PDB file of C-alpha atoms in Angstrom:
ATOM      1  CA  UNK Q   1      29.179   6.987 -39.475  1.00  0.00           C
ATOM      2  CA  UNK Q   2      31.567   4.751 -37.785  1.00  0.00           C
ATOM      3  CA  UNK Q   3      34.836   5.277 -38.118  1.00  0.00           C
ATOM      4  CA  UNK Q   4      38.376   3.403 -37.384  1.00  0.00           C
ATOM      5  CA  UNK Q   5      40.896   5.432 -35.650  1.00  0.00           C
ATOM      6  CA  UNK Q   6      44.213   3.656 -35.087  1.00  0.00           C
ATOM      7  CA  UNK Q   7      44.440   5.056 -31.536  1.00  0.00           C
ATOM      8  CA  UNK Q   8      47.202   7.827 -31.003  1.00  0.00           C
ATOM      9  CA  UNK Q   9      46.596   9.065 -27.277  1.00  0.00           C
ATOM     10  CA  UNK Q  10      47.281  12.092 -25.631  1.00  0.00           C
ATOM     11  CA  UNK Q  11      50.486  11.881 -24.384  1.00  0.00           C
ATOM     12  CA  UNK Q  12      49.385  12.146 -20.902  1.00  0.00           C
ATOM     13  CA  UNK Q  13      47.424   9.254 -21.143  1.00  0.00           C
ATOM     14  CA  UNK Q  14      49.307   7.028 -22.855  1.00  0.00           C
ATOM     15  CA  UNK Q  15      52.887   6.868 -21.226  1.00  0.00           C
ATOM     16  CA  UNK Q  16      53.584   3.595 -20.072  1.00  0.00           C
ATOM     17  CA  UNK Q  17      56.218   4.929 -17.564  1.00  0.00           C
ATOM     18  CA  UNK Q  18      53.227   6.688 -15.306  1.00  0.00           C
ATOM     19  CA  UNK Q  19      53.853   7.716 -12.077  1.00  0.00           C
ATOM     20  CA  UNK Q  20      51.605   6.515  -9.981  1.00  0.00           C
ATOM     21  CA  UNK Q  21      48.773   8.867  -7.934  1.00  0.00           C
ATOM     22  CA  UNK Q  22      49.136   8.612  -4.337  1.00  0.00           C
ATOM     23  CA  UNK Q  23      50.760   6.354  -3.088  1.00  0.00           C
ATOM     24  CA  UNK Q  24      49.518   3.141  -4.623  1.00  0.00           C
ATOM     25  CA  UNK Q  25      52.975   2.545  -6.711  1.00  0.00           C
ATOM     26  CA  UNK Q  26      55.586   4.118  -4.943  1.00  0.00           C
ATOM     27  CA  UNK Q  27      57.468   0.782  -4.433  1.00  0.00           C
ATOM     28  CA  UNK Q  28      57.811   0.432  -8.383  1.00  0.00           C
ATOM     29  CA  UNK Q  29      60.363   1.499 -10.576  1.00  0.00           C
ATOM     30  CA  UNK Q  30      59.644   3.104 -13.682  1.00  0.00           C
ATOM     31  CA  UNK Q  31      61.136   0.012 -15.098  1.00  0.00           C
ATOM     32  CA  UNK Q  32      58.449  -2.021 -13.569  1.00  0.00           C
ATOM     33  CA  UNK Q  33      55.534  -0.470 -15.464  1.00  0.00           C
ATOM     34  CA  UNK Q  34      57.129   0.284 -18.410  1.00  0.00           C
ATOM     35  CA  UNK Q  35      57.900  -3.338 -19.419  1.00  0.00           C
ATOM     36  CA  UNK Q  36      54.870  -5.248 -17.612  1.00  0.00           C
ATOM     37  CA  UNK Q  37      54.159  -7.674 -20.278  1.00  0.00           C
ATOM     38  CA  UNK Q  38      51.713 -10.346 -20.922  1.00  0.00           C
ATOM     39  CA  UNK Q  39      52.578 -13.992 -21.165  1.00  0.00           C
ATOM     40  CA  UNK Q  40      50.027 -14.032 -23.777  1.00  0.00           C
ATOM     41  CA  UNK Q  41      50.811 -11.347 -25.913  1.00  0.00           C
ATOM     42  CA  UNK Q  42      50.932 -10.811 -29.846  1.00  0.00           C
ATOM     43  CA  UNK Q  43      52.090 -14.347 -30.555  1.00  0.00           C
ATOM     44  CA  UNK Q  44      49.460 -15.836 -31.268  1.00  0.00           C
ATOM     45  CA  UNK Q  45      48.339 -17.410 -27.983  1.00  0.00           C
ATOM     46  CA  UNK Q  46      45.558 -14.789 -28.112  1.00  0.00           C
ATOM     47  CA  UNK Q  47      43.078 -14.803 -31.080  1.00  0.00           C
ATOM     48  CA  UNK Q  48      42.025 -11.314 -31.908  1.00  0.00           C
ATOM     49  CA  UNK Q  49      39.641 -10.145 -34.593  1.00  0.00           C
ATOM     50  CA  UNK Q  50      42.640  -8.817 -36.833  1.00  0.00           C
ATOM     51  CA  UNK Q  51      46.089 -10.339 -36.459  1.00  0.00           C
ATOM     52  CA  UNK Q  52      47.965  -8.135 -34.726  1.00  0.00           C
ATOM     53  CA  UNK Q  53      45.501  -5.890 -33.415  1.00  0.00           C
ATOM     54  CA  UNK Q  54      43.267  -5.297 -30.518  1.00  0.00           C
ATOM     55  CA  UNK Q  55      40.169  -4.060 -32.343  1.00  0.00           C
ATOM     56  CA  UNK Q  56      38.135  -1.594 -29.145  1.00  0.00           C
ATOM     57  CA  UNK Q  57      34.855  -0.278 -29.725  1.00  0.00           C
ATOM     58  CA  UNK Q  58      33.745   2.671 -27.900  1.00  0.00           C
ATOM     59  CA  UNK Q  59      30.974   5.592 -27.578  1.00  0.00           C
ATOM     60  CA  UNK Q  60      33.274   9.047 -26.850  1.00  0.00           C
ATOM     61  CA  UNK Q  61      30.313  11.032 -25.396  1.00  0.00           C
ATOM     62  CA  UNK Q  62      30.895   9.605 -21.566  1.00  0.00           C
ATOM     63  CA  UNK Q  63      33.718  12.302 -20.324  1.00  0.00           C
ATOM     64  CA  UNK Q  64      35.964  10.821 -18.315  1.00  0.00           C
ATOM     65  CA  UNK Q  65      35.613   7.547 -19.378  1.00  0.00           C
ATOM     66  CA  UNK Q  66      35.722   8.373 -23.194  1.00  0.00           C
ATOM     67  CA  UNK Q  67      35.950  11.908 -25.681  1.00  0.00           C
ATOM     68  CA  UNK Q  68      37.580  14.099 -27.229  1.00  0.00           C
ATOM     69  CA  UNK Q  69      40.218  16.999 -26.093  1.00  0.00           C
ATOM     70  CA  UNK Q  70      40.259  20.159 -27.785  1.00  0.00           C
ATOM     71  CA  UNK Q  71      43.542  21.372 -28.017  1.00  0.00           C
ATOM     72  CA  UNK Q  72      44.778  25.080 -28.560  1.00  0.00           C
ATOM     73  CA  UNK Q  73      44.302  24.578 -32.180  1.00  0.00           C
ATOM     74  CA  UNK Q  74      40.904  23.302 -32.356  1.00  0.00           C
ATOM     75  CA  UNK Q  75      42.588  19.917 -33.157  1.00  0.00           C
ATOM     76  CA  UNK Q  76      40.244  16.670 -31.360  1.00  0.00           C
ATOM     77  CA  UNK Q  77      42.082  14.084 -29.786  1.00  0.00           C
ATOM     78  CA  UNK Q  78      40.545  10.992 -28.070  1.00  0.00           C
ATOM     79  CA  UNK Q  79      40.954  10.973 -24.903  1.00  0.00           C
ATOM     80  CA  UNK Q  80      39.894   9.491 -21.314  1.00  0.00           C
ATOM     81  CA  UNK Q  81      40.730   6.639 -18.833  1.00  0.00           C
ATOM     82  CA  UNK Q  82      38.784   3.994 -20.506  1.00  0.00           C
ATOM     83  CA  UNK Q  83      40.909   4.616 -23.978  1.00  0.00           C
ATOM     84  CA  UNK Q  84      44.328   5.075 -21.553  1.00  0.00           C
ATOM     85  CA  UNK Q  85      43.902   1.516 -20.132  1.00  0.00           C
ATOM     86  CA  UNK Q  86      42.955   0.356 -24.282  1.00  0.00           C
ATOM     87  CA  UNK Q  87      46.175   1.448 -25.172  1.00  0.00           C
ATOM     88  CA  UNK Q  88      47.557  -0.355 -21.831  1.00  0.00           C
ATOM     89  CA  UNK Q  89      46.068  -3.637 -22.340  1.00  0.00           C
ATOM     90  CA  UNK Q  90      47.029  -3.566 -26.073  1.00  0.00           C
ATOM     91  CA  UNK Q  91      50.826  -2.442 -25.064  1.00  0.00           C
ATOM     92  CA  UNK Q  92      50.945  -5.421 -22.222  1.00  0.00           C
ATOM     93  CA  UNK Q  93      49.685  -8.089 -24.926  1.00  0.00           C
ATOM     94  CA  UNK Q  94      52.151  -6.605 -27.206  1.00  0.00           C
ATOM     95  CA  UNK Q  95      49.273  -5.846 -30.066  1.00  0.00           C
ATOM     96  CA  UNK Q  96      48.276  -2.856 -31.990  1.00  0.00           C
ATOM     97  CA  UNK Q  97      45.520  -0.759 -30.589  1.00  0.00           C
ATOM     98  CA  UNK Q  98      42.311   0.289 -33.423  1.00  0.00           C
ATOM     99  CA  UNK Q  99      39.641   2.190 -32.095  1.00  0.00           C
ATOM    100  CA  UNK Q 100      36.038   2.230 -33.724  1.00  0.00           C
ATOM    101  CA  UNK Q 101      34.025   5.025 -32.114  1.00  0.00           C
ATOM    102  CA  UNK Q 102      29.991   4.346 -32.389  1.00  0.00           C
ATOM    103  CA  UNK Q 103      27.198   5.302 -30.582  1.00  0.00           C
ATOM    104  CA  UNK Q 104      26.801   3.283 -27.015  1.00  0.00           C
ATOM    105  CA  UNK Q 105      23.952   0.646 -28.678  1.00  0.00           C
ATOM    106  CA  UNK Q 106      26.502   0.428 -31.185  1.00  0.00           C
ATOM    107  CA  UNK Q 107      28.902  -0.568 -29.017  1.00  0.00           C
ATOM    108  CA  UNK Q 108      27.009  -3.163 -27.793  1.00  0.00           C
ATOM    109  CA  UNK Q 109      25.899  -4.050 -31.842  1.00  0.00           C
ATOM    110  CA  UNK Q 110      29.944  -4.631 -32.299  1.00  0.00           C
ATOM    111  CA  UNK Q 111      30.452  -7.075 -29.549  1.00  0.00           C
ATOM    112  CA  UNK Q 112      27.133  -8.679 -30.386  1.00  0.00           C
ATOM    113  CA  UNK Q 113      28.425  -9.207 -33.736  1.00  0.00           C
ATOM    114  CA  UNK Q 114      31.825 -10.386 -33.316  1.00  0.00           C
ATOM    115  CA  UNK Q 115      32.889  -6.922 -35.170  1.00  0.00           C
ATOM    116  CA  UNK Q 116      35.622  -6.009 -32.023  1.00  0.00           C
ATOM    117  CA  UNK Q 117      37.479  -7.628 -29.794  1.00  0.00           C
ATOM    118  CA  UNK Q 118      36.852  -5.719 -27.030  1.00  0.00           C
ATOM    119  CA  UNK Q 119      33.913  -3.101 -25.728  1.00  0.00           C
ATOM    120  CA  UNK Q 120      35.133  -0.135 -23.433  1.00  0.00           C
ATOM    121  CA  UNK Q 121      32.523   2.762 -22.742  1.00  0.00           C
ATOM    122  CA  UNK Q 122      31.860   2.785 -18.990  1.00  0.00           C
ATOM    123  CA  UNK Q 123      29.991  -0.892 -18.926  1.00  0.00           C
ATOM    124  CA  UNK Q 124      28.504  -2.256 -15.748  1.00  0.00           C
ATOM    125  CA  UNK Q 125      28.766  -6.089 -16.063  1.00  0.00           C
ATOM    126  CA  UNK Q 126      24.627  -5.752 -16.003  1.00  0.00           C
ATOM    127  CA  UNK Q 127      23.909  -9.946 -16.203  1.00  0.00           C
ATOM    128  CA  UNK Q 128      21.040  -9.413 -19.034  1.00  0.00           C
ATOM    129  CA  UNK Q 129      24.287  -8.439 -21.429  1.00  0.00           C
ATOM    130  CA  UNK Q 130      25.726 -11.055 -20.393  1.00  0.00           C
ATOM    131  CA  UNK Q 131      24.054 -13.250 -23.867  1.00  0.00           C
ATOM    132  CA  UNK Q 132      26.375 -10.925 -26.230  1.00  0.00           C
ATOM    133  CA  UNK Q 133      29.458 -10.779 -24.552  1.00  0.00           C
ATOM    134  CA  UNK Q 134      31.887 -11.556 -21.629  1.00  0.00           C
ATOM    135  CA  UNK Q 135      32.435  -9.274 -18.698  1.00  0.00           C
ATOM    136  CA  UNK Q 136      36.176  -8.340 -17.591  1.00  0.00           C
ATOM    137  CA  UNK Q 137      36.866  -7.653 -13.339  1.00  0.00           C
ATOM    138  CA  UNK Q 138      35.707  -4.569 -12.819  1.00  0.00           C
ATOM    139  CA  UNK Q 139      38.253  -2.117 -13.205  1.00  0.00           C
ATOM    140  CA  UNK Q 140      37.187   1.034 -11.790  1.00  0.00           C
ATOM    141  CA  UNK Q 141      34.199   1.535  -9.066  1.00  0.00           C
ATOM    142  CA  UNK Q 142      31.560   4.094  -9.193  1.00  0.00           C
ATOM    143  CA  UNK Q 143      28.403   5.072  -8.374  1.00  0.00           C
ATOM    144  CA  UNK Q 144      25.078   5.949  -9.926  1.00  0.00           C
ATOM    145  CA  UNK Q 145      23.487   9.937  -9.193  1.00  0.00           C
ATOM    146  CA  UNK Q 146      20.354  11.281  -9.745  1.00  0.00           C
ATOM    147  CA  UNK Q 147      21.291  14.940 -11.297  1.00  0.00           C
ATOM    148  CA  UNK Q 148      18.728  18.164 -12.136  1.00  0.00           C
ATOM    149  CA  UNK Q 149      19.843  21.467 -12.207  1.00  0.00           C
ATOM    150  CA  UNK Q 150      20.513  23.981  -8.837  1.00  0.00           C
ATOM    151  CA  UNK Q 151      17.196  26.082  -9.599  1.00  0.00           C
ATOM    152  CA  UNK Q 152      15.173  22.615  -9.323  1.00  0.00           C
ATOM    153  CA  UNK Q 153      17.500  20.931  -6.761  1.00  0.00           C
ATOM    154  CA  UNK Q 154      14.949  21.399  -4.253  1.00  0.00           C
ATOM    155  CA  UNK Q 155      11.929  20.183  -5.832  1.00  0.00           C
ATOM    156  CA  UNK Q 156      13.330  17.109  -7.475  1.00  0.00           C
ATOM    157  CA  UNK Q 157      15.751  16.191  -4.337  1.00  0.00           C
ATOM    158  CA  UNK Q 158      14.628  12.744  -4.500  1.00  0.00           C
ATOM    159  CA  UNK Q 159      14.058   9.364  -6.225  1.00  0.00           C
ATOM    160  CA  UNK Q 160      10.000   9.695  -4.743  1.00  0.00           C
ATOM    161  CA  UNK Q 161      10.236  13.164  -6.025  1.00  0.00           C
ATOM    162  CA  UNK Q 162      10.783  12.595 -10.098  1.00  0.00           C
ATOM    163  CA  UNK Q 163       8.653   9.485 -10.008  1.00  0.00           C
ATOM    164  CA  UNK Q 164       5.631  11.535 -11.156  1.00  0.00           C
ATOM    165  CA  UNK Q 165       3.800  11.671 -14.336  1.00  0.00           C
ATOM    166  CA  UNK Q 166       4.512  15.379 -14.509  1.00  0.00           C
ATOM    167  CA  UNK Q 167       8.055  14.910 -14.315  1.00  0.00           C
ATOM    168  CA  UNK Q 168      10.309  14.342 -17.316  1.00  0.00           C
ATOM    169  CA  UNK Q 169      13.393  12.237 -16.545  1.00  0.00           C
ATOM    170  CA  UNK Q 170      15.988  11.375 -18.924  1.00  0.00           C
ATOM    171  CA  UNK Q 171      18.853   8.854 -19.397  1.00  0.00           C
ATOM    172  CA  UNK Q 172      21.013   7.532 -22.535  1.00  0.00           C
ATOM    173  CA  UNK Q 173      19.635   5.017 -25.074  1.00  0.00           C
ATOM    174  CA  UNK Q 174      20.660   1.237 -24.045  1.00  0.00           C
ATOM    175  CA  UNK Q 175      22.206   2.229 -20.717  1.00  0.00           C
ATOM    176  CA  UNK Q 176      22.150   0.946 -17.410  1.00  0.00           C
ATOM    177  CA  UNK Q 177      20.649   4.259 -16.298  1.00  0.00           C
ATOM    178  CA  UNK Q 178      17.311   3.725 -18.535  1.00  0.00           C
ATOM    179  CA  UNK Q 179      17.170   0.900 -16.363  1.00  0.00           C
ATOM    180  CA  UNK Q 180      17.525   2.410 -13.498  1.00  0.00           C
ATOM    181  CA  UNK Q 181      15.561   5.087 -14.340  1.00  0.00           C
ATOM    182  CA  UNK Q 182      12.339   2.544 -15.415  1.00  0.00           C
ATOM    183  CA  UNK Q 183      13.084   1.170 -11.836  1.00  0.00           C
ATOM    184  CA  UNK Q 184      13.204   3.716  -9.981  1.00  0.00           C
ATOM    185  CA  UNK Q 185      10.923   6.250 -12.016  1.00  0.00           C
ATOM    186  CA  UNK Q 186       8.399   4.175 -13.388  1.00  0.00           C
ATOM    187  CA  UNK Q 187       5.362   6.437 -13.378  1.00  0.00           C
ATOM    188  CA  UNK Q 188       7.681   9.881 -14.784  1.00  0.00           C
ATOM    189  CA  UNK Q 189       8.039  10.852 -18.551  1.00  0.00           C
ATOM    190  CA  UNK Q 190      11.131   8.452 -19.524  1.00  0.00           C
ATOM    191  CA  UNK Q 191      13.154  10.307 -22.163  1.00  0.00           C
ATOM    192  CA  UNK Q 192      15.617   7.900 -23.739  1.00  0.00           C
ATOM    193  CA  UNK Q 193      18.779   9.838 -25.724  1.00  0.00           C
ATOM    194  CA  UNK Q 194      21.673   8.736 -27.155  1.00  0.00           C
ATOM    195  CA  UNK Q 195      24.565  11.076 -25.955  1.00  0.00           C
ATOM    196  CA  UNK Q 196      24.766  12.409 -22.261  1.00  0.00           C
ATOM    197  CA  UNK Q 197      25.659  15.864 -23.749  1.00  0.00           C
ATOM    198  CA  UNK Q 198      21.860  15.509 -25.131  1.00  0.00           C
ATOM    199  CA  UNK Q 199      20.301  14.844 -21.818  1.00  0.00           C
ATOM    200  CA  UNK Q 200      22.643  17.861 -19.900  1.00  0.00           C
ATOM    201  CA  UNK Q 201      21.614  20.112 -22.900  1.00  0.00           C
ATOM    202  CA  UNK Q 202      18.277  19.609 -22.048  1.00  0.00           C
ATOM    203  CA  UNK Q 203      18.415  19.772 -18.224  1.00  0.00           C
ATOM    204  CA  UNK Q 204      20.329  23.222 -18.696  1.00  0.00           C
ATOM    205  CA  UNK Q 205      17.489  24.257 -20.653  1.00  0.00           C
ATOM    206  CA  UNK Q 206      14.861  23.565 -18.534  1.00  0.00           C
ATOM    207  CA  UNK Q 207      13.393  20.705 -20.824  1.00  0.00           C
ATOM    208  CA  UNK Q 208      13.789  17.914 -18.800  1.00  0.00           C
ATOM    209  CA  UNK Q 209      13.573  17.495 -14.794  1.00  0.00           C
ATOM    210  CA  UNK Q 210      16.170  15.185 -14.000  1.00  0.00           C
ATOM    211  CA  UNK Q 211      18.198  12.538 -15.499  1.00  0.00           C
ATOM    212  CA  UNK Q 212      19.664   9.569 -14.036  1.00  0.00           C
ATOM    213  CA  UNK Q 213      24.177   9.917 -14.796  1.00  0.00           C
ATOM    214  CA  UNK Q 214      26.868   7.707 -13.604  1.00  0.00           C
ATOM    215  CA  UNK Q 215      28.579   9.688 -10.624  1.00  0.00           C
ATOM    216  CA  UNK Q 216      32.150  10.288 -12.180  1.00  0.00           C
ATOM    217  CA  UNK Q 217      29.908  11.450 -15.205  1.00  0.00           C
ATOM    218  CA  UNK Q 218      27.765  13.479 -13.898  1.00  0.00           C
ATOM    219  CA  UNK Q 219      30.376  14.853 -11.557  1.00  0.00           C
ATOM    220  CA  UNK Q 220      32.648  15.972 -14.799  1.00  0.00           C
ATOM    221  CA  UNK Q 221      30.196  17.204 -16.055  1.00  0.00           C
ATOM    222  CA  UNK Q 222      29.628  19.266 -13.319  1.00  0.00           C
ATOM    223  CA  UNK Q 223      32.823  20.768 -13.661  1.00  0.00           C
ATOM    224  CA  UNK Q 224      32.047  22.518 -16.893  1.00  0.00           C
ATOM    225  CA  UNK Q 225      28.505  23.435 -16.313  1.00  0.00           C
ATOM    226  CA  UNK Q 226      27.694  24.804 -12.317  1.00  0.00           C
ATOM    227  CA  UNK Q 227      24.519  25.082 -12.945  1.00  0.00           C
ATOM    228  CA  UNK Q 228      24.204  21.210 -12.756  1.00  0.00           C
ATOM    229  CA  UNK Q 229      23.789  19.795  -9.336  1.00  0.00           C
ATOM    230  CA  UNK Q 230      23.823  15.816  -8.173  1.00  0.00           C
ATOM    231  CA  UNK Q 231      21.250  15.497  -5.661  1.00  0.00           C
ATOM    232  CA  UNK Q 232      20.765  11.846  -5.196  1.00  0.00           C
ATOM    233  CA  UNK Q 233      22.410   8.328  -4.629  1.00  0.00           C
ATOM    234  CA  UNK Q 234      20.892   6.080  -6.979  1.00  0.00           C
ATOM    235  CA  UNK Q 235      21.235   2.267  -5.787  1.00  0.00           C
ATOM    236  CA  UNK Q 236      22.643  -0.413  -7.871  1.00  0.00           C
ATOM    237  CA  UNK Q 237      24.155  -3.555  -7.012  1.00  0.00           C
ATOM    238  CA  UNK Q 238      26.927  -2.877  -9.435  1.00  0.00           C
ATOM    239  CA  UNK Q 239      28.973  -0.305  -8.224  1.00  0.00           C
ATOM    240  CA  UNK Q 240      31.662  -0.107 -11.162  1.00  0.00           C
ATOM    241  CA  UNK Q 241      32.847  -0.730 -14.709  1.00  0.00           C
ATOM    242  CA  UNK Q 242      33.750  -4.092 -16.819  1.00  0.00           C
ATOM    243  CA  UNK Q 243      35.233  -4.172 -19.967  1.00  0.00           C
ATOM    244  CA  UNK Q 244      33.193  -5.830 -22.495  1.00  0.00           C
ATOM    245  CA  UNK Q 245      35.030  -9.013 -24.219  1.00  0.00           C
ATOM    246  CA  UNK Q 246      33.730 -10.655 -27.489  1.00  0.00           C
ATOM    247  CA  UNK Q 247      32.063 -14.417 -26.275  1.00  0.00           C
ATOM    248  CA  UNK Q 248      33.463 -17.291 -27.108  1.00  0.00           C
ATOM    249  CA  UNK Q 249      36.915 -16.457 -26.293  1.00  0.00           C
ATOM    250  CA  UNK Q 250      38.294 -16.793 -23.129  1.00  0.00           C
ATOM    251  CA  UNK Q 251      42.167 -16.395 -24.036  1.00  0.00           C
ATOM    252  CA  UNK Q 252      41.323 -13.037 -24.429  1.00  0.00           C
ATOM    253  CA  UNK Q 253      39.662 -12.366 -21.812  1.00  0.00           C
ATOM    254  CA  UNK Q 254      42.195 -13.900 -19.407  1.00  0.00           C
ATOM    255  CA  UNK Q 255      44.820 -11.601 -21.370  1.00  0.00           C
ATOM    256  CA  UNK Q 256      42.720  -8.061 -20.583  1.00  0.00           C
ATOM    257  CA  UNK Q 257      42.372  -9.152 -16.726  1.00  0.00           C
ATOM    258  CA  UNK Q 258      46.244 -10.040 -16.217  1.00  0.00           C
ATOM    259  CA  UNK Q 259      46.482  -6.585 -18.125  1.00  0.00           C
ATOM    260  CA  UNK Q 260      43.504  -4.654 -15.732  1.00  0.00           C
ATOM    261  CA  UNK Q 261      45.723  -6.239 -12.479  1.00  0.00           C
ATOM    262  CA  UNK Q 262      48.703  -4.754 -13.875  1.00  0.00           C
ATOM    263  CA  UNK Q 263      47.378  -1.468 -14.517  1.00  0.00           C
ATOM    264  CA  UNK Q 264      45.784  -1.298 -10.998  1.00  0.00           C
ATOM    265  CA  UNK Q 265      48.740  -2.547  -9.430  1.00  0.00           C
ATOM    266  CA  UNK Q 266      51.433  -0.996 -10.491  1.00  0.00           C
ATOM    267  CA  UNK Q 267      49.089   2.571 -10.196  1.00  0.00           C
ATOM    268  CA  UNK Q 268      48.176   3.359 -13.993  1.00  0.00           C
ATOM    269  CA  UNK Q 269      45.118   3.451 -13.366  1.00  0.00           C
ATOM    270  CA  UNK Q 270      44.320   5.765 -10.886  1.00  0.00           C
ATOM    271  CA  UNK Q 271      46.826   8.008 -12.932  1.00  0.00           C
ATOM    272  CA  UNK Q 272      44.255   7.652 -16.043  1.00  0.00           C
ATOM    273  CA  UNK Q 273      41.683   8.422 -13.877  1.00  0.00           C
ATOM    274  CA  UNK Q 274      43.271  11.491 -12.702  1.00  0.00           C
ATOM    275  CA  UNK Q 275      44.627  12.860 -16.267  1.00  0.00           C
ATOM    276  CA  UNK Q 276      41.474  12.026 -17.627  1.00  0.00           C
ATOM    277  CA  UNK Q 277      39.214  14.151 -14.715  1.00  0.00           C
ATOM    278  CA  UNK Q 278      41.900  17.341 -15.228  1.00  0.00           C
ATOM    279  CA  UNK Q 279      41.553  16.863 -19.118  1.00  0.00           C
ATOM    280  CA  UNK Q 280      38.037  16.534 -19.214  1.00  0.00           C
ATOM    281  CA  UNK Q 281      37.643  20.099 -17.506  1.00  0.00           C
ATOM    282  CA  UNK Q 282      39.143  21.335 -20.328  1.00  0.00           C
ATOM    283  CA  UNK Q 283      37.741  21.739 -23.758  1.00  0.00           C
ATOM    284  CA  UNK Q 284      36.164  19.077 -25.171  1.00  0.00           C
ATOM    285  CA  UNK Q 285      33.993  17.146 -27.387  1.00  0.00           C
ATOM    286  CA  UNK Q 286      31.538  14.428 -27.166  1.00  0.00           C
ATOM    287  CA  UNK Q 287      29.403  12.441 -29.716  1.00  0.00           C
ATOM    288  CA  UNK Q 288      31.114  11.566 -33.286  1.00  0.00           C
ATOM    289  CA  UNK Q 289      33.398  13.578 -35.277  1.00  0.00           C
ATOM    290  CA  UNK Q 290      32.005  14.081 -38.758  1.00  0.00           C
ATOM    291  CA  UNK Q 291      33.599  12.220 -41.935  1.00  0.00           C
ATOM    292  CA  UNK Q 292      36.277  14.231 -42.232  1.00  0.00           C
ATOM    293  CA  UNK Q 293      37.552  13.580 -38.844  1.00  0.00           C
ATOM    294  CA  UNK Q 294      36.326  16.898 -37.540  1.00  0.00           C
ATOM    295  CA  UNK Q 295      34.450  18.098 -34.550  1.00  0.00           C
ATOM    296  CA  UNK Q 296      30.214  18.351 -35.912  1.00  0.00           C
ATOM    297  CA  UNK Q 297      29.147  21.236 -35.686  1.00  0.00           C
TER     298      UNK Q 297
END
């Protein structure tokens, strides 16, 4: 069931006053990045899909780009760089941040639709999307892995080695790992799955081989589950993430990349990055919360 979730952050990732990681801000005042704000902000200037608003689709299974954190109570919060930098690009055009969490082909259903305004849930700017919606810089660079678990690391070590008929190899529905993965692993059992959490389920228990995970993904994940273990460099031409922005609107998107040069700039973004890594070793949820607003169980 979708659902609308007028986006209250974790306070960690939402603070517009962020000090910056490293060193990449240290020359700003807090002043700076508190009150960076667009020329084309809630005026008008930009047309959004409600007045007001900056309407953000996004699928929260994809830790540390997008999920939920547990807190001490058993209380889910969204959480995760990708919806930090939503609630930065809505504060810089001076709008209202609404989040609709979906599954990731329903992300792509929302922009294709006109439904949001924008699309945030770890997209490469792959050039066959490129029909449905408009592709923002890239804001963050990553990689692609090829992951199995330690007590197969040796046998499936290899692109070569899970392109087998014998081999089952699994990636998320309507990603650009299924792609890679029908590239690269043509001739193996392609398992297709909606939620990441799916696929690691079923690596950790021994029902599929391999599966093909972004790096920061897969590398998160890794965090929470040793058993997992990234053997592989996958190659893609793409190294990194885009934010997807409705077509046919270009105000918009020349708002979110003013806002995306801010946030690297002035060092927000490697602090999302960061917050979101540490919080996404904590507890936490991915996939949809149930009608009531609650974790599924």
């Amino acid at each position: 069931m979708k659902k609308r979730i007028f986006a209250v952050l974790l306070a960690a990732c939402t603070v517009m006053s962020l000090a910056a990681c490293g060193g990449s801000s240290d020359n700003k005042s807090d002043s700076d990045s508190a009150s960076a704000t667009s020329d084309t902000s809630g005026d008008g200037s930009v047309q959004t899909v409600t007045d007001g608003k900056l309407t953000v689709a996004t699928s929260p299974d994809f830790a540390p780009y997008e999920f939920y954190a547990i807190d001490e109570d058993g209380n889910p919060s969204l959480a995760g760089f990708d919806m930090a930098l939503a609630q930065y690009i809505a504060d810089y055009m001076d709008l209202e941040l609404e989040v609709i969490t979906v599954d990731f082909d329903g992300v792509l259903s929302e922009l294709q639709t006109k439904s949001v305004d924008l699309g945030m849930a770890g997209l490469s700017p792959d050039p066959k999307r490129e029909s449905i919606m408009d592709f923002s810089d890239i804001y963050y660079e990553g990689g692609q892995s090829l992951v199995t678990t330690k007590e197969n690391a040796d046998k499936y070590n290899s692109l070569d080695a899970v392109n087998s008929s014998d081999v089952t190899v699994g990636a998320q529905t309507g990603s650009i790992q299924l792609d890679l993965a029908n590239t690269n692993s043509p001739d193996a059992d392609i398992i297709s799955l909606p939620k990441v959490t799916d696929i690691i389920s079923e690596l950790l228990s021994g029902k599929m081989d391999a599966a093909y995970i972004e790096t920061v993904v897969a590398e998160s994940y890794q965090k929470n589950y040793p058993d997992l273990e990234i053997v592989a460099d996958v190659p893609y031409d793409v190294a990194g993430s885009s934010i997807g922005v409705v077509k046919d609107n270009p105000e918009l998107l020349a708002a979110v990349n003013e806002a995306i040069a801010a946030a690297i700039d002035d060092g927000s973004m490697d602090t999302f990055v960061a917050e979101a890594n540490e919080q996404a070793s904590g507890q936490t949820y991915e996939g949809l919360l149930d009608e009531n607003g609650n974790v599924q169980q």
